[in-house]
Amino acid sequence: MNAYDEYMQGIVAPMRKELTDEGFNELRTAEEVNQHMSEAKGTSLVVINSVCGCAAGLARPAVIEATRTVKVAPDHLVTVFAGQDKEATAQMRNYFEDIPPSSPSIAVVKDGQLAYFIPREQIEDHPREHIRDHLVQALEQVTAQ
């Protein structure tokens, strides 16, 4: 590992922990992504994490609040980290092939198929409460199907 990679791992550790402390499973390799997407039954909440300010101040807090308030919790909570776990992130994005790359972003997947997607454009410059409510509504819509 080079000095840059080591430095970045230290920087992003608390950003990873913010989600893993809430029960999110990090998918750090393409193989882990493929395994999850092929085996996970029910609803998966997928967060494409990022080091940017809108991930820190908006996306992660909104996702955490949404998971705590949604009536029917997703069956699986998973995350990939854009710019850090590059292969895992690229592989996850392959499952959303019609969606341009976006980070941070939030996906709701049902039985391995994309059911709902919230891109960065619907996170950045939006109130945290709006993002939370948007995600809760999407989760409730998908889990009701």
CSV table of N, CA and C in Angstrom, one decimal:
chain,number,residue,atom,x,y,z
A,1,MET,N,0.9,-1.2,0.0
A,1,MET,CA,0.0,0.0,0.0
A,1,MET,C,0.9,1.2,0.0
A,2,ASN,N,0.6,2.2,-0.9
A,2,ASN,CA,1.4,3.4,-0.9
A,2,ASN,C,0.9,4.4,0.2
A,3,ALA,N,1.6,5.5,0.3
A,3,ALA,CA,1.3,6.5,1.4
A,3,ALA,C,0.0,7.1,1.1
A,4,TYR,N,-0.4,7.4,-0.1
A,4,TYR,CA,-1.7,8.0,-0.4
A,4,TYR,C,-2.8,7.1,0.0
A,5,ASP,N,-2.8,5.8,-0.4
A,5,ASP,CA,-3.8,4.9,0.0
A,5,ASP,C,-4.0,4.8,1.5
A,6,GLU,N,-2.8,4.7,2.2
A,6,GLU,CA,-2.8,4.6,3.6
A,6,GLU,C,-3.5,5.9,4.3
A,7,TYR,N,-3.1,7.0,3.7
A,7,TYR,CA,-3.7,8.3,4.2
A,7,TYR,C,-5.2,8.3,4.0
A,8,MET,N,-5.6,7.9,2.8
A,8,MET,CA,-7.1,7.9,2.5
A,8,MET,C,-7.9,6.9,3.3
A,9,GLN,N,-7.3,5.8,3.6
A,9,GLN,CA,-8.0,4.8,4.5
A,9,GLN,C,-8.2,5.4,5.8
A,10,GLY,N,-7.3,6.2,6.4
A,10,GLY,CA,-7.5,6.8,7.7
A,10,GLY,C,-8.5,7.9,7.6
A,11,ILE,N,-8.6,8.6,6.5
A,11,ILE,CA,-9.5,9.7,6.3
A,11,ILE,C,-11.0,9.2,6.2
A,12,VAL,N,-11.2,8.1,5.5
A,12,VAL,CA,-12.5,7.6,5.2
A,12,VAL,C,-13.0,6.6,6.3
A,13,ALA,N,-12.2,6.2,7.2
A,13,ALA,CA,-12.6,5.2,8.2
A,13,ALA,C,-13.8,5.7,9.0
A,14,PRO,N,-13.9,7.0,9.5
A,14,PRO,CA,-15.1,7.4,10.2
A,14,PRO,C,-16.3,7.5,9.3
A,15,MET,N,-16.1,7.8,8.0
A,15,MET,CA,-17.2,7.8,7.0
A,15,MET,C,-17.8,6.5,6.8
A,16,ARG,N,-17.0,5.5,6.8
A,16,ARG,CA,-17.4,4.1,6.6
A,16,ARG,C,-18.2,3.7,7.9
A,17,LYS,N,-17.6,4.0,9.1
A,17,LYS,CA,-18.1,3.6,10.4
A,17,LYS,C,-19.5,4.2,10.6
A,18,GLU,N,-19.7,5.4,10.1
A,18,GLU,CA,-21.0,6.0,10.2
A,18,GLU,C,-22.2,5.1,9.8
A,19,LEU,N,-22.0,4.4,8.7
A,19,LEU,CA,-23.0,3.5,8.1
A,19,LEU,C,-22.9,2.1,8.8
A,20,THR,N,-21.7,1.6,8.9
A,20,THR,CA,-21.5,0.3,9.5
A,20,THR,C,-22.0,0.2,10.9
A,21,ASP,N,-21.9,1.3,11.7
A,21,ASP,CA,-22.5,1.4,13.0
A,21,ASP,C,-24.0,1.3,13.0
A,22,GLU,N,-24.6,1.6,11.9
A,22,GLU,CA,-26.1,1.5,11.8
A,22,GLU,C,-26.5,0.2,11.1
A,23,GLY,N,-25.6,-0.8,11.0
A,23,GLY,CA,-26.0,-2.1,10.5
A,23,GLY,C,-25.7,-2.3,9.0
A,24,PHE,N,-25.1,-1.3,8.3
A,24,PHE,CA,-24.8,-1.5,6.9
A,24,PHE,C,-23.6,-2.5,6.8
A,25,ASN,N,-23.7,-3.3,5.8
A,25,ASN,CA,-22.6,-4.2,5.4
A,25,ASN,C,-21.8,-3.6,4.3
A,26,GLU,N,-20.5,-3.4,4.5
A,26,GLU,CA,-19.7,-2.9,3.4
A,26,GLU,C,-19.4,-4.0,2.4
A,27,LEU,N,-19.6,-3.7,1.1
A,27,LEU,CA,-19.2,-4.6,0.0
A,27,LEU,C,-18.0,-4.0,-0.6
A,28,ARG,N,-16.8,-4.6,-0.4
A,28,ARG,CA,-15.6,-3.9,-0.7
A,28,ARG,C,-14.9,-4.5,-1.9
A,29,THR,N,-15.5,-5.6,-2.5
A,29,THR,CA,-14.9,-6.2,-3.7
A,29,THR,C,-16.1,-6.5,-4.7
A,30,ALA,N,-15.7,-6.6,-5.9
A,30,ALA,CA,-16.7,-6.9,-7.0
A,30,ALA,C,-17.3,-8.3,-6.7
A,31,GLU,N,-16.6,-9.2,-6.1
A,31,GLU,CA,-17.2,-10.5,-5.8
A,31,GLU,C,-18.2,-10.4,-4.7
A,32,GLU,N,-18.0,-9.6,-3.7
A,32,GLU,CA,-19.0,-9.4,-2.6
A,32,GLU,C,-20.2,-8.7,-3.2
A,33,VAL,N,-20.1,-7.8,-4.1
A,33,VAL,CA,-21.2,-7.2,-4.8
A,33,VAL,C,-22.0,-8.2,-5.5
A,34,ASN,N,-21.4,-9.0,-6.3
A,34,ASN,CA,-22.0,-10.0,-7.1
A,34,ASN,C,-22.7,-11.0,-6.2
A,35,GLN,N,-22.1,-11.4,-5.1
A,35,GLN,CA,-22.7,-12.4,-4.2
A,35,GLN,C,-24.0,-11.8,-3.6
A,36,HIS,N,-23.9,-10.6,-3.1
A,36,HIS,CA,-25.1,-9.9,-2.5
A,36,HIS,C,-26.2,-9.8,-3.6
A,37,MET,N,-25.9,-9.3,-4.7
A,37,MET,CA,-26.9,-9.1,-5.7
A,37,MET,C,-27.5,-10.3,-6.2
A,38,SER,N,-26.8,-11.4,-6.2
A,38,SER,CA,-27.4,-12.7,-6.7
A,38,SER,C,-28.1,-13.5,-5.7
A,39,GLU,N,-27.8,-13.2,-4.4
A,39,GLU,CA,-28.3,-14.0,-3.3
A,39,GLU,C,-29.4,-13.3,-2.5
A,40,ALA,N,-29.3,-12.0,-2.4
A,40,ALA,CA,-30.2,-11.3,-1.5
A,40,ALA,C,-31.6,-11.3,-2.0
A,41,LYS,N,-32.5,-11.8,-1.1
A,41,LYS,CA,-33.9,-11.8,-1.4
A,41,LYS,C,-34.6,-10.6,-0.7
A,42,GLY,N,-35.6,-10.1,-1.2
A,42,GLY,CA,-36.3,-9.0,-0.6
A,42,GLY,C,-35.7,-7.7,-1.0
A,43,THR,N,-35.8,-6.7,-0.1
A,43,THR,CA,-35.4,-5.4,-0.4
A,43,THR,C,-34.0,-5.1,0.2
A,44,SER,N,-33.1,-4.5,-0.7
A,44,SER,CA,-31.8,-4.0,-0.2
A,44,SER,C,-31.7,-2.5,-0.4
A,45,LEU,N,-31.3,-1.9,0.6
A,45,LEU,CA,-31.0,-0.4,0.6
A,45,LEU,C,-29.5,-0.3,0.3
A,46,VAL,N,-29.1,0.3,-0.8
A,46,VAL,CA,-27.7,0.4,-1.2
A,46,VAL,C,-27.3,1.8,-1.2
A,47,VAL,N,-26.3,2.1,-0.4
A,47,VAL,CA,-25.7,3.5,-0.4
A,47,VAL,C,-24.4,3.5,-1.1
A,48,ILE,N,-24.3,4.3,-2.1
A,48,ILE,CA,-23.0,4.6,-2.7
A,48,ILE,C,-22.4,5.8,-2.0
A,49,ASN,N,-21.5,5.4,-1.1
A,49,ASN,CA,-20.9,6.4,-0.2
A,49,ASN,C,-19.8,7.2,-0.9
A,50,SER,N,-19.5,8.4,-0.3
A,50,SER,CA,-18.5,9.3,-0.9
A,50,SER,C,-17.9,10.1,0.2
A,51,VAL,N,-16.7,10.7,-0.1
A,51,VAL,CA,-16.1,11.6,0.8
A,51,VAL,C,-16.6,13.0,0.8
A,52,CYS,N,-17.4,13.4,-0.1
A,52,CYS,CA,-17.8,14.8,-0.3
A,52,CYS,C,-18.7,15.3,0.8
A,53,GLY,N,-18.9,16.6,0.8
A,53,GLY,CA,-19.6,17.2,1.9
A,53,GLY,C,-21.1,16.8,1.8
A,54,CYS,N,-21.7,16.6,0.7
A,54,CYS,CA,-23.1,16.3,0.6
A,54,CYS,C,-23.3,14.8,1.1
A,55,ALA,N,-22.3,14.0,1.0
A,55,ALA,CA,-22.5,12.7,1.7
A,55,ALA,C,-22.4,12.8,3.2
A,56,ALA,N,-21.5,13.6,3.7
A,56,ALA,CA,-21.3,13.7,5.1
A,56,ALA,C,-22.5,14.5,5.8
A,57,GLY,N,-22.9,15.6,5.2
A,57,GLY,CA,-23.9,16.4,5.8
A,57,GLY,C,-25.3,16.1,5.4
A,58,LEU,N,-25.5,15.4,4.3
A,58,LEU,CA,-26.9,15.1,3.9
A,58,LEU,C,-27.2,13.6,3.7
A,59,ALA,N,-26.5,13.0,2.8
A,59,ALA,CA,-26.8,11.6,2.4
A,59,ALA,C,-26.8,10.6,3.6
A,60,ARG,N,-25.6,10.5,4.3
A,60,ARG,CA,-25.5,9.5,5.4
A,60,ARG,C,-26.5,9.8,6.5
A,61,PRO,N,-26.5,11.1,7.0
A,61,PRO,CA,-27.5,11.4,8.0
A,61,PRO,C,-29.0,11.1,7.6
A,62,ALA,N,-29.3,11.4,6.4
A,62,ALA,CA,-30.7,11.2,5.9
A,62,ALA,C,-31.0,9.7,5.8
A,63,VAL,N,-30.0,8.9,5.3
A,63,VAL,CA,-30.2,7.5,5.2
A,63,VAL,C,-30.4,6.9,6.6
A,64,ILE,N,-29.6,7.3,7.6
A,64,ILE,CA,-29.6,6.7,8.9
A,64,ILE,C,-31.0,7.1,9.5
A,65,GLU,N,-31.5,8.3,9.4
A,65,GLU,CA,-32.8,8.7,9.9
A,65,GLU,C,-33.9,7.9,9.2
A,66,ALA,N,-33.8,7.7,7.9
A,66,ALA,CA,-34.8,6.9,7.2
A,66,ALA,C,-34.9,5.5,7.7
A,67,THR,N,-33.7,4.9,7.9
A,67,THR,CA,-33.7,3.5,8.3
A,67,THR,C,-34.3,3.4,9.7
A,68,ARG,N,-34.2,4.4,10.5
A,68,ARG,CA,-34.8,4.4,11.9
A,68,ARG,C,-36.3,4.7,11.9
A,69,THR,N,-36.8,5.3,10.8
A,69,THR,CA,-38.2,5.7,10.9
A,69,THR,C,-39.1,5.0,9.9
A,70,VAL,N,-38.6,4.3,8.9
A,70,VAL,CA,-39.4,3.6,7.9
A,70,VAL,C,-40.2,2.5,8.6
A,71,LYS,N,-41.4,2.4,8.2
A,71,LYS,CA,-42.3,1.4,8.8
A,71,LYS,C,-41.9,-0.1,8.6
A,72,VAL,N,-41.5,-0.4,7.4
A,72,VAL,CA,-41.0,-1.7,7.1
A,72,VAL,C,-39.5,-1.6,6.7
A,73,ALA,N,-38.6,-2.0,7.5
A,73,ALA,CA,-37.2,-1.9,7.3
A,73,ALA,C,-36.8,-2.8,6.1
A,74,PRO,N,-35.8,-2.3,5.3
A,74,PRO,CA,-35.3,-3.1,4.2
A,74,PRO,C,-34.7,-4.4,4.8
A,75,ASP,N,-34.7,-5.5,4.0
A,75,ASP,CA,-34.1,-6.7,4.5
A,75,ASP,C,-32.6,-6.7,4.6
A,76,HIS,N,-32.0,-5.8,3.7
A,76,HIS,CA,-30.5,-5.7,3.7
A,76,HIS,C,-30.1,-4.3,3.6
A,77,LEU,N,-29.0,-4.0,4.3
A,77,LEU,CA,-28.4,-2.6,4.3
A,77,LEU,C,-27.0,-2.8,3.8
A,78,VAL,N,-26.7,-2.3,2.6
A,78,VAL,CA,-25.3,-2.5,2.1
A,78,VAL,C,-24.8,-1.1,1.6
A,79,THR,N,-23.5,-1.1,1.5
A,79,THR,CA,-22.8,0.1,1.0
A,79,THR,C,-21.5,-0.2,0.2
A,80,VAL,N,-21.3,0.6,-0.8
A,80,VAL,CA,-20.0,0.6,-1.5
A,80,VAL,C,-19.4,2.0,-1.4
A,81,PHE,N,-18.1,2.2,-1.4
A,81,PHE,CA,-17.5,3.5,-1.3
A,81,PHE,C,-16.9,3.9,-2.5
A,82,ALA,N,-17.5,4.9,-3.2
A,82,ALA,CA,-17.0,5.5,-4.5
A,82,ALA,C,-15.6,6.1,-4.2
A,83,GLY,N,-14.7,5.9,-5.1
A,83,GLY,CA,-13.3,6.4,-5.0
A,83,GLY,C,-12.4,5.7,-4.1
A,84,GLN,N,-13.0,4.8,-3.3
A,84,GLN,CA,-12.2,4.0,-2.4
A,84,GLN,C,-12.2,2.5,-2.7
A,85,ASP,N,-13.3,1.9,-2.8
A,85,ASP,CA,-13.5,0.5,-3.2
A,85,ASP,C,-13.9,0.6,-4.7
A,86,LYS,N,-13.0,0.9,-5.6
A,86,LYS,CA,-13.4,1.2,-7.0
A,86,LYS,C,-14.0,0.0,-7.7
A,87,GLU,N,-13.4,-1.2,-7.5
A,87,GLU,CA,-14.0,-2.3,-8.2
A,87,GLU,C,-15.4,-2.7,-7.7
A,88,ALA,N,-15.6,-2.6,-6.4
A,88,ALA,CA,-16.9,-2.9,-5.9
A,88,ALA,C,-17.9,-1.8,-6.4
A,89,THR,N,-17.5,-0.6,-6.4
A,89,THR,CA,-18.4,0.5,-6.8
A,89,THR,C,-18.8,0.3,-8.3
A,90,ALA,N,-17.8,0.0,-9.1
A,90,ALA,CA,-18.0,-0.2,-10.5
A,90,ALA,C,-18.9,-1.3,-10.8
A,91,GLN,N,-18.7,-2.4,-10.0
A,91,GLN,CA,-19.6,-3.6,-10.2
A,91,GLN,C,-21.0,-3.3,-9.7
A,92,MET,N,-21.2,-2.6,-8.6
A,92,MET,CA,-22.6,-2.2,-8.2
A,92,MET,C,-23.2,-1.3,-9.3
A,93,ARG,N,-22.5,-0.4,-9.8
A,93,ARG,CA,-23.0,0.5,-10.9
A,93,ARG,C,-23.4,-0.3,-12.1
A,94,ASN,N,-22.8,-1.4,-12.4
A,94,ASN,CA,-23.2,-2.3,-13.5
A,94,ASN,C,-24.6,-2.8,-13.3
A,95,TYR,N,-25.1,-3.0,-12.1
A,95,TYR,CA,-26.4,-3.4,-11.9
A,95,TYR,C,-27.4,-2.3,-12.1
A,96,PHE,N,-26.9,-1.1,-12.2
A,96,PHE,CA,-27.8,0.1,-12.5
A,96,PHE,C,-27.4,0.7,-13.8
A,97,GLU,N,-27.3,-0.1,-14.9
A,97,GLU,CA,-26.7,0.2,-16.1
A,97,GLU,C,-27.3,1.4,-16.8
A,98,ASP,N,-28.6,1.7,-16.6
A,98,ASP,CA,-29.2,2.8,-17.3
A,98,ASP,C,-29.1,4.1,-16.5
A,99,ILE,N,-28.4,4.1,-15.3
A,99,ILE,CA,-28.3,5.2,-14.5
A,99,ILE,C,-26.8,5.7,-14.6
A,100,PRO,N,-26.6,7.0,-14.9
A,100,PRO,CA,-25.2,7.5,-14.9
A,100,PRO,C,-24.6,7.4,-13.5
A,101,PRO,N,-23.3,7.2,-13.5
A,101,PRO,CA,-22.6,7.2,-12.2
A,101,PRO,C,-22.9,8.4,-11.3
A,102,SER,N,-23.1,8.2,-10.1
A,102,SER,CA,-23.5,9.3,-9.2
A,102,SER,C,-23.1,9.0,-7.8
A,103,SER,N,-22.3,9.9,-7.1
A,103,SER,CA,-22.0,9.6,-5.7
A,103,SER,C,-22.0,10.9,-5.0
A,104,PRO,N,-22.6,11.0,-3.8
A,104,PRO,CA,-23.3,9.8,-3.2
A,104,PRO,C,-24.6,9.6,-4.0
A,105,SER,N,-25.1,8.4,-3.8
A,105,SER,CA,-26.4,8.1,-4.3
A,105,SER,C,-27.0,6.9,-3.5
A,106,ILE,N,-28.3,6.7,-3.7
A,106,ILE,CA,-29.0,5.7,-2.8
A,106,ILE,C,-29.9,4.9,-3.8
A,107,ALA,N,-29.8,3.6,-3.7
A,107,ALA,CA,-30.6,2.7,-4.5
A,107,ALA,C,-31.4,1.8,-3.6
A,108,VAL,N,-32.6,1.5,-4.1
A,108,VAL,CA,-33.5,0.5,-3.5
A,108,VAL,C,-33.6,-0.6,-4.5
A,109,VAL,N,-33.2,-1.8,-4.1
A,109,VAL,CA,-33.1,-3.0,-4.9
A,109,VAL,C,-34.1,-4.0,-4.4
A,110,LYS,N,-34.9,-4.6,-5.3
A,110,LYS,CA,-35.8,-5.6,-4.8
A,110,LYS,C,-35.5,-6.9,-5.6
A,111,ASP,N,-35.1,-8.0,-4.9
A,111,ASP,CA,-34.7,-9.3,-5.5
A,111,ASP,C,-33.7,-9.1,-6.6
A,112,GLY,N,-32.7,-8.3,-6.3
A,112,GLY,CA,-31.6,-8.1,-7.3
A,112,GLY,C,-31.9,-7.1,-8.4
A,113,GLN,N,-33.0,-6.5,-8.5
A,113,GLN,CA,-33.4,-5.6,-9.5
A,113,GLN,C,-33.6,-4.2,-9.0
A,114,LEU,N,-33.0,-3.2,-9.7
A,114,LEU,CA,-33.2,-1.8,-9.2
A,114,LEU,C,-34.6,-1.4,-9.3
A,115,ALA,N,-35.1,-1.0,-8.1
A,115,ALA,CA,-36.5,-0.5,-8.0
A,115,ALA,C,-36.7,1.0,-7.9
A,116,TYR,N,-35.6,1.6,-7.3
A,116,TYR,CA,-35.7,3.1,-7.1
A,116,TYR,C,-34.3,3.6,-7.0
A,117,PHE,N,-34.0,4.8,-7.5
A,117,PHE,CA,-32.7,5.4,-7.4
A,117,PHE,C,-32.8,6.9,-7.1
A,118,ILE,N,-32.0,7.3,-6.1
A,118,ILE,CA,-31.9,8.7,-5.8
A,118,ILE,C,-30.4,9.1,-6.1
A,119,PRO,N,-30.3,9.9,-7.2
A,119,PRO,CA,-28.9,10.4,-7.6
A,119,PRO,C,-28.5,11.6,-6.7
A,120,ARG,N,-27.2,11.9,-6.9
A,120,ARG,CA,-26.6,13.0,-6.2
A,120,ARG,C,-27.4,14.3,-6.4
A,121,GLU,N,-28.0,14.5,-7.6
A,121,GLU,CA,-28.7,15.7,-7.9
A,121,GLU,C,-29.9,15.9,-7.0
A,122,GLN,N,-30.4,14.8,-6.5
A,122,GLN,CA,-31.6,14.8,-5.6
A,122,GLN,C,-31.1,14.8,-4.1
A,123,ILE,N,-29.8,14.9,-3.9
A,123,ILE,CA,-29.2,14.9,-2.5
A,123,ILE,C,-28.6,16.3,-2.3
A,124,GLU,N,-27.7,16.7,-3.2
A,124,GLU,CA,-26.9,17.9,-3.0
A,124,GLU,C,-27.9,19.1,-3.0
A,125,ASP,N,-27.7,20.0,-2.1
A,125,ASP,CA,-28.5,21.2,-2.0
A,125,ASP,C,-29.9,21.0,-1.6
A,126,HIS,N,-30.3,19.8,-1.1
A,126,HIS,CA,-31.6,19.5,-0.6
A,126,HIS,C,-31.6,19.4,0.9
A,127,PRO,N,-32.6,19.8,1.6
A,127,PRO,CA,-32.6,19.6,3.0
A,127,PRO,C,-32.6,18.1,3.4
A,128,ARG,N,-31.8,17.8,4.5
A,128,ARG,CA,-31.7,16.5,5.0
A,128,ARG,C,-33.1,15.8,5.2
A,129,GLU,N,-34.0,16.6,5.7
A,129,GLU,CA,-35.3,16.0,6.0
A,129,GLU,C,-36.0,15.7,4.7
A,130,HIS,N,-35.8,16.4,3.7
A,130,HIS,CA,-36.4,16.1,2.4
A,130,HIS,C,-35.9,14.8,1.8
A,131,ILE,N,-34.6,14.6,1.9
A,131,ILE,CA,-33.9,13.4,1.4
A,131,ILE,C,-34.4,12.2,2.3
A,132,ARG,N,-34.5,12.4,3.6
A,132,ARG,CA,-35.0,11.3,4.4
A,132,ARG,C,-36.4,10.9,4.1
A,133,ASP,N,-37.3,11.9,3.9
A,133,ASP,CA,-38.7,11.6,3.6
A,133,ASP,C,-38.8,11.0,2.2
A,134,HIS,N,-38.0,11.5,1.3
A,134,HIS,CA,-38.0,10.9,-0.1
A,134,HIS,C,-37.6,9.4,0.0
A,135,LEU,N,-36.6,9.1,0.7
A,135,LEU,CA,-36.1,7.7,0.9
A,135,LEU,C,-37.2,6.8,1.6
A,136,VAL,N,-37.8,7.4,2.7
A,136,VAL,CA,-38.8,6.6,3.4
A,136,VAL,C,-39.9,6.3,2.4
A,137,GLN,N,-40.4,7.3,1.7
A,137,GLN,CA,-41.5,7.1,0.7
A,137,GLN,C,-41.1,6.0,-0.3
A,138,ALA,N,-39.9,6.1,-0.8
A,138,ALA,CA,-39.4,5.1,-1.8
A,138,ALA,C,-39.4,3.7,-1.2
A,139,LEU,N,-38.8,3.6,0.0
A,139,LEU,CA,-38.8,2.3,0.7
A,139,LEU,C,-40.2,1.7,0.9
A,140,GLU,N,-41.1,2.5,1.4
A,140,GLU,CA,-42.4,2.1,1.7
A,140,GLU,C,-43.1,1.6,0.4
A,141,GLN,N,-42.9,2.4,-0.7
A,141,GLN,CA,-43.5,2.0,-2.0
A,141,GLN,C,-42.9,0.7,-2.5
A,142,VAL,N,-41.6,0.4,-2.4
A,142,VAL,CA,-41.0,-0.8,-2.9
A,142,VAL,C,-41.4,-2.0,-2.0
A,143,THR,N,-41.4,-1.8,-0.7
A,143,THR,CA,-41.7,-2.9,0.2
A,143,THR,C,-43.2,-3.3,0.1
A,144,ALA,N,-44.0,-2.4,-0.3
A,144,ALA,CA,-45.5,-2.7,-0.4
A,144,ALA,C,-45.8,-3.5,-1.7
A,145,GLN,N,-44.9,-3.6,-2.6
A,145,GLN,CA,-45.1,-4.3,-3.9
A,145,GLN,C,-45.1,-5.8,-3.7
